[in-house]
XYZ file of C-alpha atoms in Angstrom:
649
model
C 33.484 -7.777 4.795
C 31.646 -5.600 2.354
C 29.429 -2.413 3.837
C 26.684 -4.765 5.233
C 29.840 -6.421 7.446
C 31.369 -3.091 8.577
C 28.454 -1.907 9.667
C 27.450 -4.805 11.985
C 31.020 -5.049 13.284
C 29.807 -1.010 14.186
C 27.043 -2.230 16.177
C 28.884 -5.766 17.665
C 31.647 -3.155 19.042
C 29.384 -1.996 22.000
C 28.903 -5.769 23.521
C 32.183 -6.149 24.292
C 32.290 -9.719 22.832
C 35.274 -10.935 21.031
C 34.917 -11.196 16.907
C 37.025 -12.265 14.121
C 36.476 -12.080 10.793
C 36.480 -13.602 7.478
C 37.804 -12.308 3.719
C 39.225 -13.128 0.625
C 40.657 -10.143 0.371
C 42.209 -7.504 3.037
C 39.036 -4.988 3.716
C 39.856 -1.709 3.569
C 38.382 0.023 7.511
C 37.099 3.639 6.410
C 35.926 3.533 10.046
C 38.851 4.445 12.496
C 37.066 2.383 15.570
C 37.666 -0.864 13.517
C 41.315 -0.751 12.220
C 42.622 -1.219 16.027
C 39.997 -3.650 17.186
C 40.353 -6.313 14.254
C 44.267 -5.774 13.720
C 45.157 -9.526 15.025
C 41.237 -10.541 14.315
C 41.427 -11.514 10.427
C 41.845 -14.167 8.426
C 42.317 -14.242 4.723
C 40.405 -17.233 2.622
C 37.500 -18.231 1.505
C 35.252 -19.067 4.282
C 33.430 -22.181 3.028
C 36.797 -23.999 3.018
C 36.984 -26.125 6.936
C 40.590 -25.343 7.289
C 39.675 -21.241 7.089
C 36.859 -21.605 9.127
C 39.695 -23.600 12.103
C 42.037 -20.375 11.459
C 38.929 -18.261 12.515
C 38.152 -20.036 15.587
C 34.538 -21.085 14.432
C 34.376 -23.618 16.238
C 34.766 -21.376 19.810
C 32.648 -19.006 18.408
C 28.960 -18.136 20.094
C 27.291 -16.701 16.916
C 28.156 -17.138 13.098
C 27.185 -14.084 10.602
C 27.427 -15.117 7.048
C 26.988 -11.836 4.917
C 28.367 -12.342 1.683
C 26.310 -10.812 -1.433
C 25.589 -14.658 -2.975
C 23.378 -16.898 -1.065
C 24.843 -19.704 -2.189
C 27.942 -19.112 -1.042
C 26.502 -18.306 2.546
C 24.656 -21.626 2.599
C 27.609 -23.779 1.870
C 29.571 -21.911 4.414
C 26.610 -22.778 7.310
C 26.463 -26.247 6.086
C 30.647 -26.151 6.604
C 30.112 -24.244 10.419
C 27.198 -26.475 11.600
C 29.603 -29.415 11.234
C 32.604 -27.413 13.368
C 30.323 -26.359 15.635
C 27.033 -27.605 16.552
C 26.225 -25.103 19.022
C 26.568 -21.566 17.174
C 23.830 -19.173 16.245
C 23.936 -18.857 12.682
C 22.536 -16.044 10.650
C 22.463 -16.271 6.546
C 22.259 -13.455 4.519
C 19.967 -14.444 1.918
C 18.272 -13.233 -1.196
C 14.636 -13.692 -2.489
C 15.081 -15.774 -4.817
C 16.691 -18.665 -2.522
C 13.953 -18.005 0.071
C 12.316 -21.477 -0.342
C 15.631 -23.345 0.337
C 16.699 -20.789 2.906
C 13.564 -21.853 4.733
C 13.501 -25.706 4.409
C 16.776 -24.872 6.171
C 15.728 -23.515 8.713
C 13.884 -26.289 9.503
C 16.555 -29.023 9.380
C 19.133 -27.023 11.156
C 18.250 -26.027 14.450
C 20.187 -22.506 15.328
C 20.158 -21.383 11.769
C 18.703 -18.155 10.815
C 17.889 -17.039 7.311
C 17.693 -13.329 6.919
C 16.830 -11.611 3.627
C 17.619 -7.638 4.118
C 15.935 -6.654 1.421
C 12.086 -8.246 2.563
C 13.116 -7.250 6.474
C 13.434 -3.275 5.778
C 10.286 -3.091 3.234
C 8.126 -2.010 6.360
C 10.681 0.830 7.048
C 11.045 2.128 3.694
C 7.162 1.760 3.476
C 7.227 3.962 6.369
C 8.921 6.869 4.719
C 6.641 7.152 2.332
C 3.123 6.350 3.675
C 1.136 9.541 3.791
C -0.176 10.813 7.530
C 1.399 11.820 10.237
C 2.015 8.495 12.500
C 5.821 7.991 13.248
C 5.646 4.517 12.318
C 2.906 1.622 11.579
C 3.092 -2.395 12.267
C 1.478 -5.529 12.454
C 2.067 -7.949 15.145
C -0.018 -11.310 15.920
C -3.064 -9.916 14.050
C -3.310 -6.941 15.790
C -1.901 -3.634 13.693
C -0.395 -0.363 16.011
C 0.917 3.193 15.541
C 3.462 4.986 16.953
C 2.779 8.925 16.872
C 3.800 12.197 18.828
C 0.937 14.278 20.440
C 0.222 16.791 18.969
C 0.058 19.058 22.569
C 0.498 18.571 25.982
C -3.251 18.002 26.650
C -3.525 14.876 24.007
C -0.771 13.356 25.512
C -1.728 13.508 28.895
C -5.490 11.787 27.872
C -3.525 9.077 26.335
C -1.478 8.367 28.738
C -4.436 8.230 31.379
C -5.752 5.656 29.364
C -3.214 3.436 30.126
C -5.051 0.122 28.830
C -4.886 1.212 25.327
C -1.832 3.832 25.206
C 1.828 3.171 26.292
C 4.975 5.701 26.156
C 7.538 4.566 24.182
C 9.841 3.117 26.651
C 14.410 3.354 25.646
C 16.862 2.902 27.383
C 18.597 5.588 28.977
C 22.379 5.781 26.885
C 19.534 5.787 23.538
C 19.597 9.044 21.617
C 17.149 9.865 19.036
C 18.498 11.094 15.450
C 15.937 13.944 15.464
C 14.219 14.669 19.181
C 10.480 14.734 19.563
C 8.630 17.719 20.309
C 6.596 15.683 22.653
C 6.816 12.166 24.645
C 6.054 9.161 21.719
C 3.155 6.770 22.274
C 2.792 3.477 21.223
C -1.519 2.681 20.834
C -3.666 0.163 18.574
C -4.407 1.433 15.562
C -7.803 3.227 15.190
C -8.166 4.278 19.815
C -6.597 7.704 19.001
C -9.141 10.319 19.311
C -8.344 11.787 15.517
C -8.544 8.469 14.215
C -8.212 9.042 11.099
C -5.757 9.056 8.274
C -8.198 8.990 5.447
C -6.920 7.223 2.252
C -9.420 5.983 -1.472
C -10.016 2.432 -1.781
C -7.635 1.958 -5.010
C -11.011 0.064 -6.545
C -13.240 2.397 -5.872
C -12.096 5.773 -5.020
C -13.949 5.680 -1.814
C -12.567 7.499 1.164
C -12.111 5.527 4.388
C -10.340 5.835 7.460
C -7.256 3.243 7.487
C -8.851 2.481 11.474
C -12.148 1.307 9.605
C -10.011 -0.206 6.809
C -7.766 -3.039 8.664
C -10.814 -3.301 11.468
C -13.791 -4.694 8.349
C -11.491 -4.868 5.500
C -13.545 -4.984 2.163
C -15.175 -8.504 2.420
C -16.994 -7.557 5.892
C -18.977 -4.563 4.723
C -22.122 -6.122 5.228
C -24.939 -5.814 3.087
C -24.993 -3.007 0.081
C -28.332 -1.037 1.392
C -26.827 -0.842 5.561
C -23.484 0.397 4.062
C -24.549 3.293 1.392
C -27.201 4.337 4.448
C -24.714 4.519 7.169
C -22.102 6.277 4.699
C -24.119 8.369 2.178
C -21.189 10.944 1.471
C -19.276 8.280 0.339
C -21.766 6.993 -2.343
C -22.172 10.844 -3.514
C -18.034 10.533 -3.347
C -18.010 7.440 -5.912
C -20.404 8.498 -8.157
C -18.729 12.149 -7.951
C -15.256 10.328 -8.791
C -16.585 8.856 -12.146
C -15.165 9.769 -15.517
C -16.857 11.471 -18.231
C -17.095 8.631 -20.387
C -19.085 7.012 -17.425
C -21.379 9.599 -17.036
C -22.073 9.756 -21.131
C -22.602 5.844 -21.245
C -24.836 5.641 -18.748
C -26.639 9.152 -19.941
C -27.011 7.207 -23.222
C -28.401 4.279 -22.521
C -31.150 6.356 -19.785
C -31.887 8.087 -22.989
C -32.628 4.882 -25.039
C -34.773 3.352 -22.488
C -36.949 6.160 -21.851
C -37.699 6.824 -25.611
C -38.263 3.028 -26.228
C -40.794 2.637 -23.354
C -42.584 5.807 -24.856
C -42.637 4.907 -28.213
C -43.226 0.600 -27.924
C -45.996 1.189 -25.591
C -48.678 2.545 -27.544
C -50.815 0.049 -27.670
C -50.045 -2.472 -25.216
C -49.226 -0.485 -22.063
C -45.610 0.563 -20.717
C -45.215 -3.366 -19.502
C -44.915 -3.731 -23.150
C -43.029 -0.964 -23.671
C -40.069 -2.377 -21.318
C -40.367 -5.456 -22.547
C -39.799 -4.807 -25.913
C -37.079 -2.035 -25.390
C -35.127 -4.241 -22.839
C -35.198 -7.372 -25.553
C -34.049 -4.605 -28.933
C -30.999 -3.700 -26.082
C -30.237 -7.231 -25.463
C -29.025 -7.821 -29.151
C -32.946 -9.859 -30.075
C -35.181 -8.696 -33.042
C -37.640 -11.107 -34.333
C -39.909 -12.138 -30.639
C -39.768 -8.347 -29.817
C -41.097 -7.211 -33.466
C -43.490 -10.389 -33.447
C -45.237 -8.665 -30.182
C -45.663 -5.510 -31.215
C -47.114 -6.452 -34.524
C -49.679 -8.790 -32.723
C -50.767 -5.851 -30.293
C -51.210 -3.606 -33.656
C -53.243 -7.171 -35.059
C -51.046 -6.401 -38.450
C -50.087 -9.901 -40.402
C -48.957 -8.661 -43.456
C -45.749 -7.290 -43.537
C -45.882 -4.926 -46.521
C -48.341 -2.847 -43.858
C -45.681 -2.236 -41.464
C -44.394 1.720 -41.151
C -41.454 2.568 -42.020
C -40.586 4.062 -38.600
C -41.186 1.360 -36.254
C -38.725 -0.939 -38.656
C -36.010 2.066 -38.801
C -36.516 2.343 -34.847
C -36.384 -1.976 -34.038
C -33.564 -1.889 -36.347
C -31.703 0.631 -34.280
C -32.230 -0.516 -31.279
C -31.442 -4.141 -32.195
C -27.779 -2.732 -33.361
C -27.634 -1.057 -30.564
C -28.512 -3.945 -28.208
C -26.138 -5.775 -30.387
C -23.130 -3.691 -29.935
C -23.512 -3.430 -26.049
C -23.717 -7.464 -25.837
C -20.483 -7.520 -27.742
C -18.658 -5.067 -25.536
C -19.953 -6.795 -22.891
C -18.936 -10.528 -23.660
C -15.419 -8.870 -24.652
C -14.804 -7.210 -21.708
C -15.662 -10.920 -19.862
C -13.878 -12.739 -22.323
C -10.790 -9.774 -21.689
C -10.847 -10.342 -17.956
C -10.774 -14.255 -17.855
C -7.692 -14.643 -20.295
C -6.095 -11.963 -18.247
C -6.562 -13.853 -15.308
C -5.939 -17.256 -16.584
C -3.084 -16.125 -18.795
C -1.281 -12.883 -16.823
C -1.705 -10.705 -20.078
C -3.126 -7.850 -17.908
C -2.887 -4.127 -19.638
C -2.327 -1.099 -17.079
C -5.515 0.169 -16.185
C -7.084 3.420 -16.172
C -6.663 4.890 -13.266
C -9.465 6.740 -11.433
C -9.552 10.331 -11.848
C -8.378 12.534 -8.845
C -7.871 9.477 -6.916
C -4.301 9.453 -4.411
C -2.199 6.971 -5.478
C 1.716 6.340 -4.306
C 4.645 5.849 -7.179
C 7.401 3.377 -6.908
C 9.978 2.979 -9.208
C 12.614 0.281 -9.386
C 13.556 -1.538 -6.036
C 12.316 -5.505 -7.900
C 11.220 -8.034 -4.806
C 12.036 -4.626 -2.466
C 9.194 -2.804 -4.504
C 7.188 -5.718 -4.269
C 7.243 -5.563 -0.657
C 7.168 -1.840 -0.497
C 4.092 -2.241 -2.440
C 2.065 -4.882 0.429
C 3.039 -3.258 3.072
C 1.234 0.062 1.975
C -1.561 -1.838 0.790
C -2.364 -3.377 3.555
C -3.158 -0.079 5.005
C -5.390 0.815 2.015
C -2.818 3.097 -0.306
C -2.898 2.471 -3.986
C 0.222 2.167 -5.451
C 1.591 2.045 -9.481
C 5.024 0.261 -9.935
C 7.668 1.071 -12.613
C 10.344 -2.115 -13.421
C 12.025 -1.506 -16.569
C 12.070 -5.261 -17.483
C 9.280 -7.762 -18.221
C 11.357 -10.511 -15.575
C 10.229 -7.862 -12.830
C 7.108 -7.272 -14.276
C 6.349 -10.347 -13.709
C 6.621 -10.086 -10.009
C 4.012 -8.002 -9.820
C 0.942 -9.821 -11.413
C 0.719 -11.863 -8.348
C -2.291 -10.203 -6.472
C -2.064 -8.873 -3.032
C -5.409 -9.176 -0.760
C -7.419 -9.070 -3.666
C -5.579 -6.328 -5.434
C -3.653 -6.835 -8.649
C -0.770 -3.947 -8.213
C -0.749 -2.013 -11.372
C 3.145 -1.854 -12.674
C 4.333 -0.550 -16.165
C 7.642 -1.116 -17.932
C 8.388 2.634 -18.318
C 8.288 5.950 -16.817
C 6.602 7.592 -19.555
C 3.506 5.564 -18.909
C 3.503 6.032 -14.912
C 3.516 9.069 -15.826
C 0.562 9.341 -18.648
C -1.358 6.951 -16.161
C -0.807 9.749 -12.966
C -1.449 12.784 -15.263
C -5.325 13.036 -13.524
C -4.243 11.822 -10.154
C -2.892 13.222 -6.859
C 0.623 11.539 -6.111
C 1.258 11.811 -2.607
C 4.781 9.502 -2.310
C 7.189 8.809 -4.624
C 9.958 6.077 -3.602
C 13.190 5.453 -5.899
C 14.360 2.287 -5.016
C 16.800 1.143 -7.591
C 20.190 0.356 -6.494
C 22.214 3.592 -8.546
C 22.009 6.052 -5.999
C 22.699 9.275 -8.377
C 19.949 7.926 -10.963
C 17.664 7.398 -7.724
C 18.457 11.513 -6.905
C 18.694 12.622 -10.100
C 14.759 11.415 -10.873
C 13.770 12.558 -7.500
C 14.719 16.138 -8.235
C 12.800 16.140 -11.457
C 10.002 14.291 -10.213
C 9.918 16.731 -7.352
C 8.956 20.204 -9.676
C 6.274 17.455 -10.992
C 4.486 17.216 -7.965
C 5.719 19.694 -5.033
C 3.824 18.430 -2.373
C 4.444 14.579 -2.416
C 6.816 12.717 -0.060
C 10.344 11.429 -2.039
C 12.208 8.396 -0.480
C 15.328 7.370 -2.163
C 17.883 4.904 -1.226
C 21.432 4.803 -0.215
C 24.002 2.322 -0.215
C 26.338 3.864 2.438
C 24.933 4.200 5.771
C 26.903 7.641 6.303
C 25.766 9.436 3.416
C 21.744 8.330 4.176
C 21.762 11.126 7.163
C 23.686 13.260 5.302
C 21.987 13.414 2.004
C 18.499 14.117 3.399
C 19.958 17.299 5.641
C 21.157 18.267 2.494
C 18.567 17.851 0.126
C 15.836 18.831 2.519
C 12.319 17.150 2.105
C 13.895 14.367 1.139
C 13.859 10.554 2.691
C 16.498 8.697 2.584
C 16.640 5.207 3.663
C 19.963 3.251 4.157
C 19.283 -0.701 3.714
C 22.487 -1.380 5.113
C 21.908 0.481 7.942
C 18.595 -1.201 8.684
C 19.189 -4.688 8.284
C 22.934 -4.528 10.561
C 20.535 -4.169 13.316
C 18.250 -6.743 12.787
C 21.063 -8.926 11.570
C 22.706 -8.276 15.096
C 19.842 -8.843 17.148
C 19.483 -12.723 15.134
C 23.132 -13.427 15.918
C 22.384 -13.108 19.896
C 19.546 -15.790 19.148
C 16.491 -13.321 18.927
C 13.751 -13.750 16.341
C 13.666 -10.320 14.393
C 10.433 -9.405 12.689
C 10.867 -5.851 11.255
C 12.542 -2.963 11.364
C 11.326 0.701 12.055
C 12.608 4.089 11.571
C 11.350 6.168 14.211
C 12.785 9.723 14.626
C 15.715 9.053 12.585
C 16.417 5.878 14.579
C 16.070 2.010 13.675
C 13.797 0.211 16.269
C 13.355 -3.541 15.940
C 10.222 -5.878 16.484
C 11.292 -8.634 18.396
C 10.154 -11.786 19.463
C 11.403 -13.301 22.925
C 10.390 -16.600 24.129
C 11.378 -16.625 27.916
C 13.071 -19.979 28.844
C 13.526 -21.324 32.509
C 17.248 -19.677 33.163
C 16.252 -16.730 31.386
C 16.791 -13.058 32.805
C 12.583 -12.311 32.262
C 11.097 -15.148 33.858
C 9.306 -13.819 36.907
C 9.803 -10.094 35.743
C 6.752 -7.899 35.542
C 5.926 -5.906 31.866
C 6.942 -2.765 33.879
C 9.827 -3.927 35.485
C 10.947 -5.280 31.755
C 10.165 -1.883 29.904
C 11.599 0.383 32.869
C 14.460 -1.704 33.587
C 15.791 -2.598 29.977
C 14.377 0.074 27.773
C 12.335 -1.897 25.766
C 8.253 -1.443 24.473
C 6.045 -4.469 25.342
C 3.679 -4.812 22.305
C 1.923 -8.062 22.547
C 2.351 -11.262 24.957
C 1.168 -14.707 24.464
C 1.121 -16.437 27.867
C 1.259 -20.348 27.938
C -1.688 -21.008 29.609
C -3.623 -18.992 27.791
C -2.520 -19.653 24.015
C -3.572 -16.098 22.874
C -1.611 -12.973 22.177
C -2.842 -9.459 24.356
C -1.768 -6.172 23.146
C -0.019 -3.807 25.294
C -0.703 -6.010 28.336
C -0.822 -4.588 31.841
C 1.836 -3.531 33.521
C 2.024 -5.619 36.612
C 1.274 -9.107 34.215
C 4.318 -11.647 34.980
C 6.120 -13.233 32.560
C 6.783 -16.801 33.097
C 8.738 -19.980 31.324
C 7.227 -20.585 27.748
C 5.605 -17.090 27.299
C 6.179 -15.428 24.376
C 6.608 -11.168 23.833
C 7.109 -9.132 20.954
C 9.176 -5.618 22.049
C 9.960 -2.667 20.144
C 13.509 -1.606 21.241
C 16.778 -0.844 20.160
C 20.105 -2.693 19.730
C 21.197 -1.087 23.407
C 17.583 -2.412 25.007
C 18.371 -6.270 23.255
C 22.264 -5.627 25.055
C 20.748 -5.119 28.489
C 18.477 -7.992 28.154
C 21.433 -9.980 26.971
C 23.512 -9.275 30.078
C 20.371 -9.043 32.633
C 22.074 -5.513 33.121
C 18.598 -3.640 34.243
C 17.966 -0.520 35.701
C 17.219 -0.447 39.391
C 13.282 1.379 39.902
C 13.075 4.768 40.377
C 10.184 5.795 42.374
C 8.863 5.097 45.911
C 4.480 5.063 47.220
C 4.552 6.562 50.626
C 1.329 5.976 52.317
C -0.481 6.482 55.949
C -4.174 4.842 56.201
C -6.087 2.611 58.018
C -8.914 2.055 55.938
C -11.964 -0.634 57.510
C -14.563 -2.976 56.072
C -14.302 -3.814 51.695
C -11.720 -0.225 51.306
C -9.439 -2.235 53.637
C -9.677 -5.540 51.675
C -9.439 -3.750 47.807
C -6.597 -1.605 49.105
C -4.699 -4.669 50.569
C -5.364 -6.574 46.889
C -4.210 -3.285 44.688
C -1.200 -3.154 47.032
C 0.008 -6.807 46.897
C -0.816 -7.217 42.539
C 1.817 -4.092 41.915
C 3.981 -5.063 44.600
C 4.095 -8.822 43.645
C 3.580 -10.159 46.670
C 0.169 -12.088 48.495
C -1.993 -9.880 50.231
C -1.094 -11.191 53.595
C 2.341 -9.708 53.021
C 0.965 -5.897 52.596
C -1.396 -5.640 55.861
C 1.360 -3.925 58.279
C 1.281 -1.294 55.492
C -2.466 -0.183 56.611
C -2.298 0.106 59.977
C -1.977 3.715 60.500
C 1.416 4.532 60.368
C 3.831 6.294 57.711
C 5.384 3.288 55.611
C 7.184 3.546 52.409
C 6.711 0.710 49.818
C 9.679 -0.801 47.966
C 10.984 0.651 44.883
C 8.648 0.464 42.126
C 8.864 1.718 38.311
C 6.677 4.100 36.766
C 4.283 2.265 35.139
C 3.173 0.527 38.535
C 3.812 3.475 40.939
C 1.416 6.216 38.951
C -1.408 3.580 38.729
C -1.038 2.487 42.238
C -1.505 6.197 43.504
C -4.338 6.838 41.526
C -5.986 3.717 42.851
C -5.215 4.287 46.046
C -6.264 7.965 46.058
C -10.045 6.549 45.269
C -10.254 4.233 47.849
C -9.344 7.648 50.172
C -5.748 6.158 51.129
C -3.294 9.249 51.991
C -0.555 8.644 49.769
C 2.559 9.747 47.450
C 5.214 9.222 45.168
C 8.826 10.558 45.912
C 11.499 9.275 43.671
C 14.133 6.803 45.326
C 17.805 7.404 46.632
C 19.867 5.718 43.835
């Protein structure tokens, strides 16, 4: 019953479900709403002993949460529970480092759920430090979204008109946002918003690219060199722009060599000579390209040969020589690298934006995918050389580039724009203390920190404004919540100051969704439909239509909150709240398409809709929202007389 067990008691409190608890040790309840509630509901012991687990009921219970701080001790304790009761949902807290045996686990225990906090609430704390303004970015079944606010009235209502593309964020009506919108939240696939663009620099090569064009072609699609510098020309001036001085010298140098070469070896036999023999001095050779020259000249003895033309051969052959060294170093550099790990921290590219992360381990690590993924370059500090070691695994072709001290982050961002800064480690005062300095360093990046307590996450970022501040324990009590009523959790979001959850829902044949419409699911429980995989069709749609039906073995992924998941749990949904009102009689194919738009949003057969065209005023059934606006439209264009009122509730 640590923090991480206080705080989902918090949110178990509101599902009126009976719980007992666990401990070695009497907890102490700094929350007043738990000392009354869980009075008679403890037991003292160690839970992986059977005769503790019989004192807590286990065996009774519906769902099992196993949250101590060692892994090992929660998988010995699941192994003890399965055996008193077969039937229980239970969720292990795990840690990274177990993740292998937490998922063979899985697998040979049906109902078992292994959670690891840390890896769950990367995406969120990702989130708080990604640069643009979306309200949150995810990746479900391939396909990668955005959540953002309009930025006026007349953006949101062209998104919303597009209703194939854009949804509202639906909640449920007792939610309450920790800081309100300005403007009503859309949910969209990433790269269909009009502005489109969040520019970020490919980490490799400085280049600046929408993060749309990014995760649509990704950087082994571009095509073929020639199409791509033609259809982006300011991004080749960009690149070369971008490179360092040292760059521009080399290559200066070496222009310089060829052109005086050329002129000078091609007296005699042409400037195809002249090429030839400067290329072959470069390349390290001496002898065949001083053999050709002396048989254009038709010299044989030696003794005859100016003293210039050896001085300049020589030169150039040292020259040549040098570069093939360098060259065959910097090969021979990057394969032991490679094969060995003994990677240096490399330069980074001048004026480039890159993203700092310091401390945080496996949570850095995933901190550090997540914002790849959507293109942002980011430069790790772990103070020891086990956690370095974490990070010479590649991501997507990227090698992250991580250092063992601050001192060299710092030397290594000294030419480059920072835009986030996340302090991750697990000493909250050290995390703020850095972030304060580390602010006057760069004003105008984003700082995320994190804090232990969930009550002092709010509180510290009102406080310290411009800060972030990111509670793991607050995060991962949801998720670990939604698991213990049997749902698959697959990230965690903070939108608005709230935690929304990604979940996935496969509807079974006594479940409360089978037969429900996407609209009648989002308006009645308060929950965002992002992708559905219908069984007969094997393949996952994003933000499918409203009036789709959801039917046994279909699977949905829904953005909602712990209250949406409760309503869903307890088929408690809210009744519609609008009503079409028509009066038509419309003849010939109007009559036929009319009678078809009405029965697909009604969800009924056509036959069942004719009395509603013959003339008279009739009012349809209740309908939500996302059915009633579309229907009018429709209707309106096929020259139907019609309106919505809302209903009498």
């Amino acid at each position: 019953m640590g923090s991480l067990g206080k705080t989902c008691l918090l949110r178990l409190l509101p599902f009126e479900v009976p719980l007992r608890c666990i401990d070695l040790v009497p907890p102490v309840w700094s929350q007043s709403e738990l000392c009354g509630v869980l009075e008679e509901g403890l037991t003292l012991g160690d839970m992986r002993r059977p005769e503790v687990l019989k004192r807590a009921e286990v065996s009774h219970a519906r769902a099992v949460l196993l949250l101590s701080s060692r892994s090992s001790v929660n998988f010995e304790a699941a192994l003890q529970v399965r055996l008193l009761n077969p039937a229980a949902e239970i969720v292990v807290r795990s840690s990274s480092q177990d993740a292998s045996f937490g998922a063979l686990l899985e697998q040979h225990l049906p109902g078992v759920a292994v959670v690891d906090p840390t890896l769950l609430t990367a995406g969120a704390v990702a989130q708080a430090l990604r640069p643009g303004n979306q309200q949150a970015c995810f990746e479900v079944d391939g396909q990668h979204f955005e959540v953002f606010v309009p930025k006026d009235s007349g953006e949101e209502e062209r998104a919303l008109a597009q209703s194939r593309h854009f949804r509202r964020l639906h909640l449920p009506p007792e939610f309450h946002w920790g800081e309100d919108p300005a403007q009503t939240t859309i949910v969209t696939l990433l790269g269909f918003r009009a502005s489109e663009g969040h520019h970020t620099q490919d980490p490799e090569t400085g280049e600046s690219e929408s993060i749309a064009y990014r995760l649509t072609h990704g950087l082994d699609q571009r095509g073929p060199l020639i199409t791509y510098l033609l259809r982006h020309p300011s991004r080749w001036y960009e690149w070369l722009r971008l490179r360092p001085a040292v760059q521009w010298a080399s290559a200066g140098l070496i222009g310089l060599l060829l052109v005086f070469g050329i002129a000078a070896f091609s007296q005699n036999g042409g400037w195809k000579q002249g090429m030839f023999v400067t290329l072959a001095l470069l390349k390290g050779e001496y002898v065949d390209p001083v053999n050709v020259l002396l048989q254009q000249k038709g010299q044989h003895d030696l003794s005859a040969i100016a003293g210039p033309l050896i001085a300049g051969t020589l030169l150039y052959s040292l020259i040549g020589t040098l570069l093939t060294s360098a060259l065959v170093a910097v090969i021979l550099d990057r394969l032991l690298s490679a094969r060995f790990g003994l990677d240096r921290p490399r330069h980074l590219r001048r004026g480039s934006s890159q993203i700092l992360l310091v401390g945080g381990g496996n949570l850095a690590e995933g901190v550090a995918k997540e914002l790849w993924a959507e293109r942002h370059a980011v430069i790790r500090v772990e103070p020891t050389a086990a956690a370095t070691a974490i990070g010479t695994q590649t991501i997507n072709s990227y090698k992250p580039v991580i250092v063992e001290r601050l001192e060299q982050a710092l030397t290594l961002l000294s030419q480059c724009h920072v835009e986030a800064i996340g302090l991750l480690s697990a000493d909250l005062l050290a995390n703020l203390s850095l972030a304060l300095t580390l602010q006057q360093r760069w004003p105008g990046a984003r700082v995320g920190i994190l804090a232990p307590a969930v009550e002092s996450a709010g509180q510290l970022g009102a406080l310290l404004g411009g800060l972030r501040v990111v509670s793991i324990t607050d995060l991962a009590a949801d998720a670990f919540v939604a698991t213990a009523f049997g749902e698959r959790v697959e990230g965690v979001r903070r939108i608005h100051g709230s935690n929304l959850l990604l979940v996935r829902y496969r509807v079974g044949a006594a479940d409360s969704l089978q037969g429900r419409s996407v609209a009648r699911i989002q308006e009645g429980y308060g929950v965002t439909v992002i992708t559905l995989s219908q069984r007969h069709t094997g393949m996952a749609r994003s933000l499918p239509a409203p009036d789709t039906l959801l039917g046994e073995g279909d699977q949905l992924v829904v953005l909602a909150d712990l209250n949406g998941l409760r309503r869903i749990e307890g088929g408690e949904a809210q009744p519609p709240r609008w009503q079409l009102w028509l009066q038509a009689d419309p003849a010939g194919e109007l009559r036929f398409e009319a009678q078809q738009c009405l029965a697909r949003n009604l969800g009924c057969l056509p036959g069942a809709v004719a009395h509603l065209l013959d003339g008279q005023l009739h009012h349809t059934d209740p309908l939500d929202a996302d059915l009633a606006a579309p229907l009018e439209k429709h209707l309106r264009r096929l020259g139907v007389r019609c309106g919505l009122e809302p209903c009498e509730i």
